[in-house]
CSV table of C-alpha atoms in Angstrom, one decimal:
chain,number,residue,atom,x,y,z
A,1,UNK,CA,59.6,-44.0,5.4
A,2,UNK,CA,60.4,-41.4,2.8
A,3,UNK,CA,63.6,-43.4,1.9
A,4,UNK,CA,61.4,-46.4,1.2
A,5,UNK,CA,59.0,-44.3,-0.9
A,6,UNK,CA,61.9,-42.8,-2.8
A,7,UNK,CA,63.2,-46.3,-3.5
A,8,UNK,CA,59.9,-47.6,-4.6
A,9,UNK,CA,59.6,-44.7,-7.1
A,10,UNK,CA,62.7,-45.9,-9.0
A,11,UNK,CA,63.2,-48.9,-11.2
A,12,UNK,CA,66.1,-50.1,-9.1
A,13,UNK,CA,64.2,-49.6,-5.8
A,14,UNK,CA,61.3,-51.8,-7.1
A,15,UNK,CA,63.9,-54.5,-8.0
A,16,UNK,CA,65.3,-54.2,-4.4
A,17,UNK,CA,61.8,-54.8,-3.1
A,18,UNK,CA,61.6,-57.9,-5.4
A,19,UNK,CA,65.0,-59.1,-4.0
A,20,UNK,CA,64.1,-58.6,-0.3
A,21,UNK,CA,60.6,-60.2,-0.7
A,22,UNK,CA,62.4,-62.9,-2.7
A,23,UNK,CA,64.7,-63.7,0.3
A,24,UNK,CA,61.6,-64.2,2.5
A,25,UNK,CA,60.0,-66.4,-0.1
A,26,UNK,CA,63.1,-68.5,-0.8
A,27,UNK,CA,63.5,-69.0,2.9
A,28,UNK,CA,59.9,-70.1,3.2
A,29,UNK,CA,60.2,-72.5,0.3
A,30,UNK,CA,63.3,-74.2,1.7
A,31,UNK,CA,61.7,-74.6,5.2
A,32,UNK,CA,58.5,-75.8,3.6
A,33,UNK,CA,60.4,-78.5,1.6
A,34,UNK,CA,62.3,-79.6,4.8
A,35,UNK,CA,59.1,-79.9,6.7
A,36,UNK,CA,57.5,-81.9,3.8
A,37,UNK,CA,60.2,-84.5,4.1
A,38,UNK,CA,58.7,-85.5,7.5
A,39,UNK,CA,56.1,-87.5,5.5
A,40,UNK,CA,58.8,-90.2,5.2
A,41,UNK,CA,58.6,-90.7,9.0
A,42,UNK,CA,55.0,-91.8,8.8
A,43,UNK,CA,51.5,-90.5,9.5
A,44,UNK,CA,52.0,-89.9,13.3
A,45,UNK,CA,55.1,-87.7,12.8
A,46,UNK,CA,53.7,-85.9,9.8
A,47,UNK,CA,50.3,-85.1,11.4
A,48,UNK,CA,52.1,-84.0,14.6
A,49,UNK,CA,54.2,-81.7,12.5
A,50,UNK,CA,51.1,-80.1,11.0
A,51,UNK,CA,49.5,-79.7,14.5
A,52,UNK,CA,52.8,-78.3,15.8
A,53,UNK,CA,52.8,-75.5,13.2
A,54,UNK,CA,49.5,-74.2,14.7
A,55,UNK,CA,50.9,-74.6,18.2
A,56,UNK,CA,54.2,-72.8,17.3
A,57,UNK,CA,55.2,-70.1,19.8
A,58,UNK,CA,52.8,-71.2,22.6
A,59,UNK,CA,52.4,-70.3,25.4
A,60,UNK,CA,53.7,-66.8,24.6
A,61,UNK,CA,51.5,-66.7,21.5
A,62,UNK,CA,47.9,-68.0,21.2
A,63,UNK,CA,47.0,-71.1,19.1
A,64,UNK,CA,47.5,-70.4,15.5
A,65,UNK,CA,49.0,-67.0,16.0
A,66,UNK,CA,52.5,-67.7,14.7
A,67,UNK,CA,51.0,-69.6,11.7
A,68,UNK,CA,48.7,-66.8,10.7
A,69,UNK,CA,51.4,-64.2,11.2
A,70,UNK,CA,53.6,-66.1,8.8
A,71,UNK,CA,50.8,-66.5,6.4
A,72,UNK,CA,50.2,-62.7,6.4
A,73,UNK,CA,53.9,-61.9,6.0
A,74,UNK,CA,54.1,-64.4,3.1
A,75,UNK,CA,51.0,-63.0,1.5
A,76,UNK,CA,52.4,-59.4,1.8
A,77,UNK,CA,55.7,-60.6,0.3
A,78,UNK,CA,54.0,-62.3,-2.7
A,79,UNK,CA,51.8,-59.2,-3.3
A,80,UNK,CA,54.8,-56.9,-3.3
A,81,UNK,CA,56.9,-59.3,-5.4
A,82,UNK,CA,54.1,-59.6,-8.0
A,83,UNK,CA,53.1,-55.9,-8.1
A,84,UNK,CA,56.8,-54.8,-8.6
A,85,UNK,CA,57.2,-57.5,-11.2
A,86,UNK,CA,54.1,-56.4,-13.1
A,87,UNK,CA,55.1,-52.7,-13.0
A,88,UNK,CA,58.7,-53.3,-14.1
A,89,UNK,CA,57.5,-55.7,-16.9
A,90,UNK,CA,55.1,-53.2,-18.2
A,91,UNK,CA,57.8,-50.5,-18.3
A,92,UNK,CA,60.2,-52.9,-20.0
A,93,UNK,CA,57.7,-54.0,-22.7
A,94,UNK,CA,56.9,-50.4,-23.4
A,95,UNK,CA,60.6,-49.6,-23.7
A,96,UNK,CA,60.9,-51.5,-27.1
A,97,UNK,CA,57.8,-50.7,-29.1
A,98,UNK,CA,59.3,-51.9,-32.4
A,99,UNK,CA,60.7,-55.4,-32.0
A,100,UNK,CA,63.8,-56.7,-33.7
A,101,UNK,CA,63.3,-58.7,-36.9
A,102,UNK,CA,66.2,-60.9,-35.8
A,103,UNK,CA,67.5,-61.0,-32.2
A,104,UNK,CA,69.9,-63.6,-30.8
A,105,UNK,CA,70.2,-64.4,-27.1
A,106,UNK,CA,74.0,-64.4,-26.6
A,107,UNK,CA,74.3,-64.7,-22.8
A,108,UNK,CA,70.8,-65.1,-21.3
A,109,UNK,CA,70.1,-68.7,-20.3
A,110,UNK,CA,66.7,-70.4,-20.4
A,111,UNK,CA,65.9,-69.6,-16.7
A,112,UNK,CA,66.6,-65.9,-17.2
A,113,UNK,CA,64.5,-65.7,-20.3
A,114,UNK,CA,61.5,-67.5,-18.7
A,115,UNK,CA,61.4,-65.6,-15.4
A,116,UNK,CA,58.2,-63.7,-16.1
A,117,UNK,CA,56.0,-66.5,-17.5
A,118,UNK,CA,57.7,-69.0,-15.2
A,119,UNK,CA,56.7,-66.7,-12.4
A,120,UNK,CA,53.1,-66.7,-13.6
A,121,UNK,CA,53.1,-70.6,-13.6
A,122,UNK,CA,54.5,-70.6,-10.0
A,123,UNK,CA,51.8,-68.1,-8.9
A,124,UNK,CA,49.0,-70.2,-10.5
A,125,UNK,CA,50.5,-73.3,-8.8
A,126,UNK,CA,50.5,-71.6,-5.4
A,127,UNK,CA,46.8,-70.8,-5.8
A,128,UNK,CA,46.0,-74.4,-6.8
A,129,UNK,CA,48.3,-75.8,-4.1
A,130,UNK,CA,46.4,-73.8,-1.4
A,131,UNK,CA,43.0,-74.8,-2.7
A,132,UNK,CA,44.2,-78.4,-2.9
A,133,UNK,CA,46.1,-79.3,0.3
A,134,UNK,CA,45.1,-76.3,2.6
A,135,UNK,CA,41.4,-75.8,1.8
A,136,UNK,CA,40.7,-79.2,0.1
A,137,UNK,CA,38.2,-77.9,-2.4
A,138,UNK,CA,40.0,-79.2,-5.5
A,139,UNK,CA,41.4,-82.6,-6.4
A,140,UNK,CA,39.4,-84.7,-4.0
A,141,UNK,CA,36.2,-86.8,-4.1
A,142,UNK,CA,33.5,-85.3,-1.9
A,143,UNK,CA,34.2,-86.0,1.8
A,144,UNK,CA,37.7,-87.4,1.1
A,145,UNK,CA,39.6,-84.3,2.4
A,146,UNK,CA,39.9,-84.4,6.3
A,147,UNK,CA,41.6,-81.3,7.7
A,148,UNK,CA,43.2,-83.1,10.6
A,149,UNK,CA,44.5,-86.1,8.5
A,150,UNK,CA,47.3,-84.3,6.6
A,151,UNK,CA,49.2,-87.4,5.8
A,152,UNK,CA,46.1,-89.1,4.3
A,153,UNK,CA,45.3,-85.9,2.3
A,154,UNK,CA,48.7,-85.9,0.7
A,155,UNK,CA,48.5,-89.6,-0.2
A,156,UNK,CA,45.0,-89.3,-1.6
A,157,UNK,CA,45.9,-86.1,-3.4
A,158,UNK,CA,49.0,-87.4,-5.1
A,159,UNK,CA,47.4,-90.8,-6.1
A,160,UNK,CA,45.7,-88.8,-8.9
A,161,UNK,CA,48.4,-89.1,-11.4
A,162,UNK,CA,47.7,-85.9,-13.4
A,163,UNK,CA,47.6,-83.9,-10.1
A,164,UNK,CA,51.1,-85.3,-9.3
A,165,UNK,CA,52.2,-84.6,-12.9
A,166,UNK,CA,51.1,-80.9,-12.5
A,167,UNK,CA,53.0,-80.7,-9.2
A,168,UNK,CA,56.2,-82.0,-10.9
A,169,UNK,CA,55.9,-79.6,-13.8
A,170,UNK,CA,55.3,-76.7,-11.3
A,171,UNK,CA,58.3,-77.7,-9.3
A,172,UNK,CA,60.4,-77.6,-12.5
A,173,UNK,CA,59.2,-74.0,-13.1
A,174,UNK,CA,59.9,-73.1,-9.5
A,175,UNK,CA,63.4,-74.6,-9.8
A,176,UNK,CA,64.2,-72.4,-12.9
A,177,UNK,CA,62.7,-69.4,-11.1
A,178,UNK,CA,65.0,-70.1,-8.1
A,179,UNK,CA,68.0,-70.7,-10.3
A,180,UNK,CA,67.8,-67.2,-11.8
A,181,UNK,CA,66.1,-65.5,-8.8
A,182,UNK,CA,68.5,-66.5,-6.1
A,183,UNK,CA,71.5,-65.4,-8.1
A,184,UNK,CA,69.6,-62.2,-9.1
A,185,UNK,CA,68.8,-61.3,-5.5
A,186,UNK,CA,72.5,-60.8,-4.7
A,187,UNK,CA,73.1,-58.9,-8.0
A,188,UNK,CA,70.1,-56.7,-7.3
A,189,UNK,CA,71.1,-55.9,-3.7
A,190,UNK,CA,74.7,-55.3,-4.9
A,191,UNK,CA,76.1,-58.1,-2.8
A,192,UNK,CA,78.7,-59.3,-5.3
A,193,UNK,CA,81.8,-59.3,-3.1
A,194,UNK,CA,82.5,-63.0,-3.3
A,195,UNK,CA,82.5,-63.2,-7.1
A,196,UNK,CA,79.9,-64.5,-9.4
A,197,UNK,CA,80.6,-68.2,-9.1
A,198,UNK,CA,79.7,-68.3,-5.4
A,199,UNK,CA,76.2,-66.9,-5.9
A,200,UNK,CA,75.6,-69.1,-8.9
A,201,UNK,CA,76.5,-72.0,-6.7
A,202,UNK,CA,74.1,-70.9,-4.0
A,203,UNK,CA,71.4,-70.6,-6.6
A,204,UNK,CA,72.0,-74.1,-7.9
A,205,UNK,CA,72.0,-75.6,-4.4
A,206,UNK,CA,68.8,-73.8,-3.5
A,207,UNK,CA,67.0,-74.8,-6.7
A,208,UNK,CA,68.2,-78.5,-6.6
A,209,UNK,CA,67.4,-78.9,-2.9
A,210,UNK,CA,63.8,-77.6,-3.3
A,211,UNK,CA,63.0,-79.4,-6.5
A,212,UNK,CA,64.4,-82.8,-5.5
A,213,UNK,CA,62.9,-82.7,-2.0
A,214,UNK,CA,59.5,-81.7,-3.2
A,215,UNK,CA,59.3,-83.8,-6.3
A,216,UNK,CA,60.3,-86.9,-4.4
A,217,UNK,CA,56.9,-86.9,-2.5
A,218,UNK,CA,54.4,-87.3,-5.4
A,219,UNK,CA,56.8,-89.8,-6.9
A,220,UNK,CA,57.0,-91.7,-3.6
A,221,UNK,CA,53.2,-91.8,-3.4
A,222,UNK,CA,52.7,-93.0,-7.0
A,223,UNK,CA,55.5,-95.5,-6.5
A,224,UNK,CA,53.8,-96.9,-3.3
A,225,UNK,CA,56.7,-95.9,-1.0
A,226,UNK,CA,54.4,-93.6,0.9
A,227,UNK,CA,50.8,-95.0,1.4
B,1,UNK,CA,84.2,-62.1,-51.2
B,2,UNK,CA,80.5,-61.5,-51.7
B,3,UNK,CA,77.8,-60.7,-49.1
B,4,UNK,CA,74.1,-60.1,-49.3
B,5,UNK,CA,72.9,-57.3,-47.0
B,6,UNK,CA,69.3,-56.9,-45.8
B,7,UNK,CA,69.4,-53.3,-44.6
B,8,UNK,CA,66.7,-51.4,-42.7
B,9,UNK,CA,65.9,-48.3,-44.8
B,10,UNK,CA,63.9,-45.5,-43.2
B,11,UNK,CA,63.7,-42.0,-44.7
B,12,UNK,CA,63.1,-40.1,-41.5
B,13,UNK,CA,62.1,-40.2,-37.9
B,14,UNK,CA,58.3,-40.3,-38.7
B,15,UNK,CA,58.4,-42.5,-41.9
B,16,UNK,CA,57.8,-46.2,-42.0
B,17,UNK,CA,60.8,-48.3,-42.6
B,18,UNK,CA,61.5,-51.6,-44.5
B,19,UNK,CA,64.3,-54.0,-45.3
B,20,UNK,CA,66.0,-53.7,-48.7
B,21,UNK,CA,68.5,-56.2,-50.0
B,22,UNK,CA,71.8,-55.2,-51.5
B,23,UNK,CA,74.8,-57.1,-52.9
B,24,UNK,CA,78.3,-56.3,-51.7
B,25,UNK,CA,80.4,-57.8,-54.5
B,26,UNK,CA,84.1,-58.3,-54.7
B,27,UNK,CA,84.8,-56.9,-51.2
B,28,UNK,CA,88.1,-57.7,-49.5
B,29,UNK,CA,88.1,-59.9,-46.3
B,30,UNK,CA,90.5,-57.3,-44.9
B,31,UNK,CA,87.9,-54.5,-45.1
B,32,UNK,CA,86.2,-53.3,-42.0
B,33,UNK,CA,82.4,-53.6,-42.0
B,34,UNK,CA,82.1,-49.8,-42.4
B,35,UNK,CA,84.5,-49.8,-45.4
B,36,UNK,CA,82.3,-52.4,-47.0
B,37,UNK,CA,79.3,-50.2,-46.5
B,38,UNK,CA,81.3,-47.3,-48.0
B,39,UNK,CA,81.8,-49.4,-51.1
B,40,UNK,CA,78.1,-50.4,-51.3
B,41,UNK,CA,77.2,-46.7,-50.8
B,42,UNK,CA,79.5,-45.6,-53.7
B,43,UNK,CA,77.6,-48.0,-55.9
B,44,UNK,CA,74.2,-46.7,-54.7
B,45,UNK,CA,75.3,-43.0,-55.3
B,46,UNK,CA,76.6,-44.0,-58.8
B,47,UNK,CA,73.1,-45.4,-59.5
B,48,UNK,CA,71.5,-42.3,-58.2
B,49,UNK,CA,70.1,-43.9,-55.1
B,50,UNK,CA,70.3,-42.6,-51.5
B,51,UNK,CA,73.2,-44.1,-49.7
B,52,UNK,CA,72.7,-46.2,-46.5
B,53,UNK,CA,72.9,-43.8,-43.5
B,54,UNK,CA,75.0,-45.0,-40.6
B,55,UNK,CA,76.9,-43.2,-37.9
B,56,UNK,CA,80.7,-43.2,-37.7
B,57,UNK,CA,83.6,-41.1,-36.6
B,58,UNK,CA,86.9,-42.4,-35.3
B,59,UNK,CA,86.7,-45.9,-36.9
B,60,UNK,CA,89.1,-47.1,-34.3
B,61,UNK,CA,86.6,-48.3,-31.7
B,62,UNK,CA,86.9,-45.5,-29.2
B,63,UNK,CA,84.4,-42.8,-30.1
B,64,UNK,CA,81.1,-44.7,-29.7
B,65,UNK,CA,79.5,-43.3,-32.8
B,66,UNK,CA,79.0,-46.4,-34.8
B,67,UNK,CA,76.8,-49.4,-34.1
B,68,UNK,CA,73.9,-51.4,-35.5
B,69,UNK,CA,72.6,-54.9,-35.1
B,70,UNK,CA,74.1,-57.5,-37.4
B,71,UNK,CA,72.1,-60.8,-37.5
B,72,UNK,CA,70.5,-60.1,-34.1
B,73,UNK,CA,73.7,-59.1,-32.3
B,74,UNK,CA,74.7,-55.5,-31.6
B,75,UNK,CA,78.1,-54.7,-33.3
B,76,UNK,CA,78.1,-58.2,-34.9
B,77,UNK,CA,79.3,-61.6,-33.8
B,78,UNK,CA,82.8,-60.7,-32.5
B,79,UNK,CA,83.0,-60.0,-28.7
B,80,UNK,CA,84.6,-56.8,-27.5
B,81,UNK,CA,84.5,-55.1,-30.9
B,82,UNK,CA,82.7,-52.1,-32.4
B,83,UNK,CA,81.3,-52.5,-35.9
B,84,UNK,CA,84.1,-50.3,-37.3
B,85,UNK,CA,86.7,-52.7,-35.9
B,86,UNK,CA,84.8,-55.7,-37.2
B,87,UNK,CA,86.4,-57.1,-40.3
B,88,UNK,CA,84.8,-59.1,-43.1
B,89,UNK,CA,87.1,-62.0,-42.5
B,90,UNK,CA,84.7,-62.7,-39.5
B,91,UNK,CA,82.1,-63.7,-42.1
B,92,UNK,CA,81.9,-66.4,-44.8
B,93,UNK,CA,81.7,-65.7,-48.5
B,94,UNK,CA,78.0,-65.6,-49.5
B,95,UNK,CA,76.7,-64.8,-46.0
B,96,UNK,CA,73.3,-63.1,-45.7
B,97,UNK,CA,73.5,-60.3,-43.1
B,98,UNK,CA,70.5,-58.4,-41.6
B,99,UNK,CA,71.4,-54.9,-40.5
B,100,UNK,CA,69.0,-53.2,-38.2
B,101,UNK,CA,69.2,-50.1,-36.1
B,102,UNK,CA,69.2,-50.1,-32.2
B,103,UNK,CA,65.6,-50.7,-31.2
B,104,UNK,CA,64.4,-48.8,-28.1
B,105,UNK,CA,61.7,-46.3,-27.4
B,106,UNK,CA,64.5,-44.0,-25.9
B,107,UNK,CA,66.5,-44.3,-29.2
B,108,UNK,CA,64.2,-43.1,-32.0
B,109,UNK,CA,65.4,-44.0,-35.5
B,110,UNK,CA,66.5,-40.8,-37.4
B,111,UNK,CA,67.4,-42.4,-40.7
B,112,UNK,CA,68.2,-45.9,-41.8
B,113,UNK,CA,70.7,-47.3,-39.2
B,114,UNK,CA,71.1,-44.0,-37.3
B,115,UNK,CA,69.3,-43.5,-34.0
B,116,UNK,CA,69.1,-40.5,-31.7
B,117,UNK,CA,71.0,-41.4,-28.5
B,118,UNK,CA,70.6,-38.0,-26.8
B,119,UNK,CA,68.8,-39.9,-23.9
B,120,UNK,CA,72.3,-41.1,-22.8
B,121,UNK,CA,73.6,-37.6,-22.9
B,122,UNK,CA,70.7,-36.5,-20.6
B,123,UNK,CA,71.6,-39.2,-18.1
B,124,UNK,CA,75.2,-37.8,-18.0
B,125,UNK,CA,73.9,-34.3,-17.6
B,126,UNK,CA,71.9,-35.4,-14.6
B,127,UNK,CA,75.1,-36.2,-12.6
B,128,UNK,CA,77.9,-37.8,-14.7
B,129,UNK,CA,80.4,-35.1,-13.6
B,130,UNK,CA,82.2,-33.7,-10.6
B,131,UNK,CA,81.9,-30.1,-9.4
B,132,UNK,CA,85.4,-28.7,-9.0
B,133,UNK,CA,87.0,-25.3,-9.2
B,134,UNK,CA,88.8,-25.1,-12.5
B,135,UNK,CA,92.2,-23.4,-12.9
B,136,UNK,CA,95.7,-24.7,-13.4
B,137,UNK,CA,96.0,-28.4,-13.6
B,138,UNK,CA,96.6,-30.1,-10.2
B,139,UNK,CA,99.8,-32.1,-9.6
B,140,UNK,CA,99.5,-35.5,-11.1
B,141,UNK,CA,100.0,-37.5,-7.9
B,142,UNK,CA,98.6,-34.9,-5.4
B,143,UNK,CA,95.7,-37.3,-4.7
B,144,UNK,CA,96.8,-40.8,-4.0
B,145,UNK,CA,94.5,-43.5,-5.4
B,146,UNK,CA,94.9,-47.2,-4.7
B,147,UNK,CA,95.9,-49.0,-7.8
B,148,UNK,CA,92.9,-51.4,-7.7
B,149,UNK,CA,90.5,-48.5,-7.4
B,150,UNK,CA,92.1,-46.7,-10.3
B,151,UNK,CA,92.0,-49.9,-12.4
B,152,UNK,CA,88.3,-50.5,-11.7
B,153,UNK,CA,87.4,-46.9,-12.3
B,154,UNK,CA,89.1,-47.1,-15.6
B,155,UNK,CA,87.3,-50.4,-16.5
B,156,UNK,CA,84.1,-48.5,-16.0
B,157,UNK,CA,85.3,-45.3,-17.7
B,158,UNK,CA,86.1,-47.4,-20.8
B,159,UNK,CA,82.4,-47.0,-21.7
B,160,UNK,CA,82.1,-45.2,-25.0
B,161,UNK,CA,78.3,-44.6,-24.8
B,162,UNK,CA,77.6,-46.5,-28.0
B,163,UNK,CA,74.2,-47.8,-26.7
B,164,UNK,CA,74.9,-51.5,-27.6
B,165,UNK,CA,73.9,-52.4,-24.0
B,166,UNK,CA,70.5,-50.9,-24.5
B,167,UNK,CA,70.2,-52.5,-27.9
B,168,UNK,CA,71.1,-55.9,-26.6
B,169,UNK,CA,69.0,-55.9,-23.5
B,170,UNK,CA,65.7,-57.7,-23.9
B,171,UNK,CA,64.2,-55.0,-21.7
B,172,UNK,CA,65.9,-52.1,-23.5
B,173,UNK,CA,67.5,-51.1,-20.2
B,174,UNK,CA,70.3,-48.6,-19.9
B,175,UNK,CA,71.6,-50.0,-16.6
B,176,UNK,CA,75.1,-51.0,-17.8
B,177,UNK,CA,75.7,-47.6,-19.3
B,178,UNK,CA,74.4,-45.8,-16.2
B,179,UNK,CA,76.2,-48.1,-13.9
B,180,UNK,CA,79.5,-47.5,-15.7
B,181,UNK,CA,79.1,-43.8,-15.6
B,182,UNK,CA,78.1,-43.7,-11.9
B,183,UNK,CA,80.9,-46.1,-11.0
B,184,UNK,CA,83.8,-44.6,-12.7
B,185,UNK,CA,83.4,-41.4,-10.7
B,186,UNK,CA,82.1,-43.2,-7.6
B,187,UNK,CA,85.3,-45.3,-7.3
B,188,UNK,CA,87.6,-42.2,-7.2
B,189,UNK,CA,88.1,-39.7,-4.4
B,190,UNK,CA,87.1,-36.8,-6.6
B,191,UNK,CA,83.7,-38.4,-7.1
B,192,UNK,CA,82.9,-38.9,-3.4
B,193,UNK,CA,81.2,-35.5,-2.4
B,194,UNK,CA,78.5,-36.0,-5.0
B,195,UNK,CA,78.4,-39.8,-4.9
B,196,UNK,CA,74.9,-40.3,-3.5
B,197,UNK,CA,73.2,-37.4,-5.3
B,198,UNK,CA,74.8,-38.7,-8.5
B,199,UNK,CA,73.4,-42.2,-8.1
B,200,UNK,CA,69.9,-40.9,-7.4
B,201,UNK,CA,69.9,-38.2,-10.1
B,202,UNK,CA,71.3,-40.5,-12.8
B,203,UNK,CA,68.9,-43.3,-12.0
B,204,UNK,CA,66.0,-40.9,-12.0
B,205,UNK,CA,67.1,-39.5,-15.4
B,206,UNK,CA,67.4,-43.1,-16.7
B,207,UNK,CA,63.9,-43.9,-15.6
B,208,UNK,CA,62.6,-40.6,-17.1
B,209,UNK,CA,64.0,-41.6,-20.5
B,210,UNK,CA,61.7,-44.6,-20.5
B,211,UNK,CA,64.4,-47.3,-20.7
B,212,UNK,CA,63.3,-50.7,-19.4
B,213,UNK,CA,64.5,-52.3,-16.2
B,214,UNK,CA,67.3,-54.8,-15.7
B,215,UNK,CA,66.4,-58.5,-15.2
B,216,UNK,CA,70.1,-59.7,-15.0
B,217,UNK,CA,70.1,-61.4,-18.4
B,218,UNK,CA,73.7,-60.4,-19.0
B,219,UNK,CA,73.1,-59.6,-22.7
B,220,UNK,CA,74.5,-56.1,-22.2
B,221,UNK,CA,77.8,-57.4,-20.9
B,222,UNK,CA,78.1,-59.8,-23.9
B,223,UNK,CA,77.4,-57.0,-26.4
B,224,UNK,CA,79.5,-54.3,-24.8
B,225,UNK,CA,82.5,-53.5,-27.1
B,226,UNK,CA,84.4,-52.5,-24.0
B,227,UNK,CA,83.4,-55.7,-22.2
B,228,UNK,CA,82.2,-53.8,-19.1
B,229,UNK,CA,81.1,-56.2,-16.3
B,230,UNK,CA,77.6,-56.3,-14.8
B,231,UNK,CA,79.5,-56.2,-11.5
B,232,UNK,CA,79.1,-52.4,-12.0
B,233,UNK,CA,75.3,-52.8,-12.2
B,234,UNK,CA,75.5,-54.5,-8.7
B,235,UNK,CA,77.6,-51.6,-7.5
B,236,UNK,CA,75.0,-49.1,-8.9
B,237,UNK,CA,72.2,-51.0,-7.2
B,238,UNK,CA,74.1,-50.9,-3.9
B,239,UNK,CA,74.8,-47.1,-4.3
B,240,UNK,CA,71.2,-46.3,-5.1
B,241,UNK,CA,69.8,-48.2,-2.1
B,242,UNK,CA,72.4,-46.5,0.2
B,243,UNK,CA,71.7,-43.1,-1.5
B,244,UNK,CA,68.0,-43.4,-0.6
B,245,UNK,CA,68.9,-43.3,3.1
B,246,UNK,CA,71.3,-40.3,2.7
B,247,UNK,CA,70.2,-36.6,2.8
B,248,UNK,CA,70.7,-34.6,-0.4
B,249,UNK,CA,74.0,-32.7,-0.4
B,250,UNK,CA,72.3,-29.3,-0.5
B,251,UNK,CA,70.0,-30.3,2.3
B,252,UNK,CA,72.9,-31.6,4.4
B,253,UNK,CA,74.8,-28.4,3.9
B,254,UNK,CA,71.8,-26.4,5.1
B,255,UNK,CA,71.8,-28.5,8.3
B,256,UNK,CA,68.4,-30.1,7.4
């Protein structure tokens, strides 16, 4: 325990916490995207998938136990990720009290330079996304959201074009965050044995898979492919 | 050729600073950037004005004394080059160049383009050494070191401590400097006994000096006149995490 406390008290240790929680969050985002694609199999399959998530682990676990355990783990990962990011960002902003009059970015790409505010956009999106598809309190006409009819909820939700547009923009922000974040995870944990190109490649694959898979759904709803 | 310089002038550590424009007229493209500043300074002294203060020593790119930001890039636009090795042929006749000191809380401006980089010395003092009995020099090949290790250690040891990595970093982080110093000893057998204490102590010293933290933007690597790779930062990250699970050397010796 003292080793973890010692780690957390250093800047590098906090980054290691961000990398480890990042692995959990990236893993979730990829599985979530893969599960979402079941919408193309039709309402029965998709609603059965949603019910199946609650029944996961039965009969060893009780109904909903696996789902709620995952939710708590993810919540803890998000909290640690954000707290570390805020503390490191504050330290970094304080480290240059007088800004350059002229400063050129020579190597840092757009994704690297937008990690912080891009992360804020992703966080706000997560809050909206939960209120929208999980709780059903935003984006629906009164009585339109039915907890058991997940397929109908997705179709009704994405038929509002500006909600779909917001989802597409948020996915673009998530894609940029993943592009820099996935590569950074390996750099931060010191796992650079295979050379830079390999980890860059992994980051591109993760970002493209997640964005393309997720963005296809609102577009398919608006295009009438999923109805 | 002629250049227009917008130079940060600041009388002392506590005084406010501002940009002042100067003309560098009839300078040779074969001059180094510092020689051009010498010529400008001679003109200033002749007019009774205070010359532009800048740090310099060897003027052959190995001492780490010189360095300031030219048009937003530490050591100027040429990669792998200190400002003393940067020649005016890199620029076009009539260019307007903005010269600014390193900007970081850990590097207070002393005068004009000169900053206090003692923070880097304090990181070295925290662990950038090996403890060994001194005496007669050991035989050159008494300790066999694999060639690849020796090469990599030397790549890290090429760091001249100029501070360009801090200046270039959007977070004013000293990770590349600290990583280079931790790695060049950590890669060699002589550096092994203190390897974990060194990583811990130097990272703590770096944090104490109020540098920012690394976000893997790679600006340091691009600005480094010795082109030190951020692979050393990954190595430092790995060493620090491993070190956290190791007892301190003194504690281990006491059987704790």
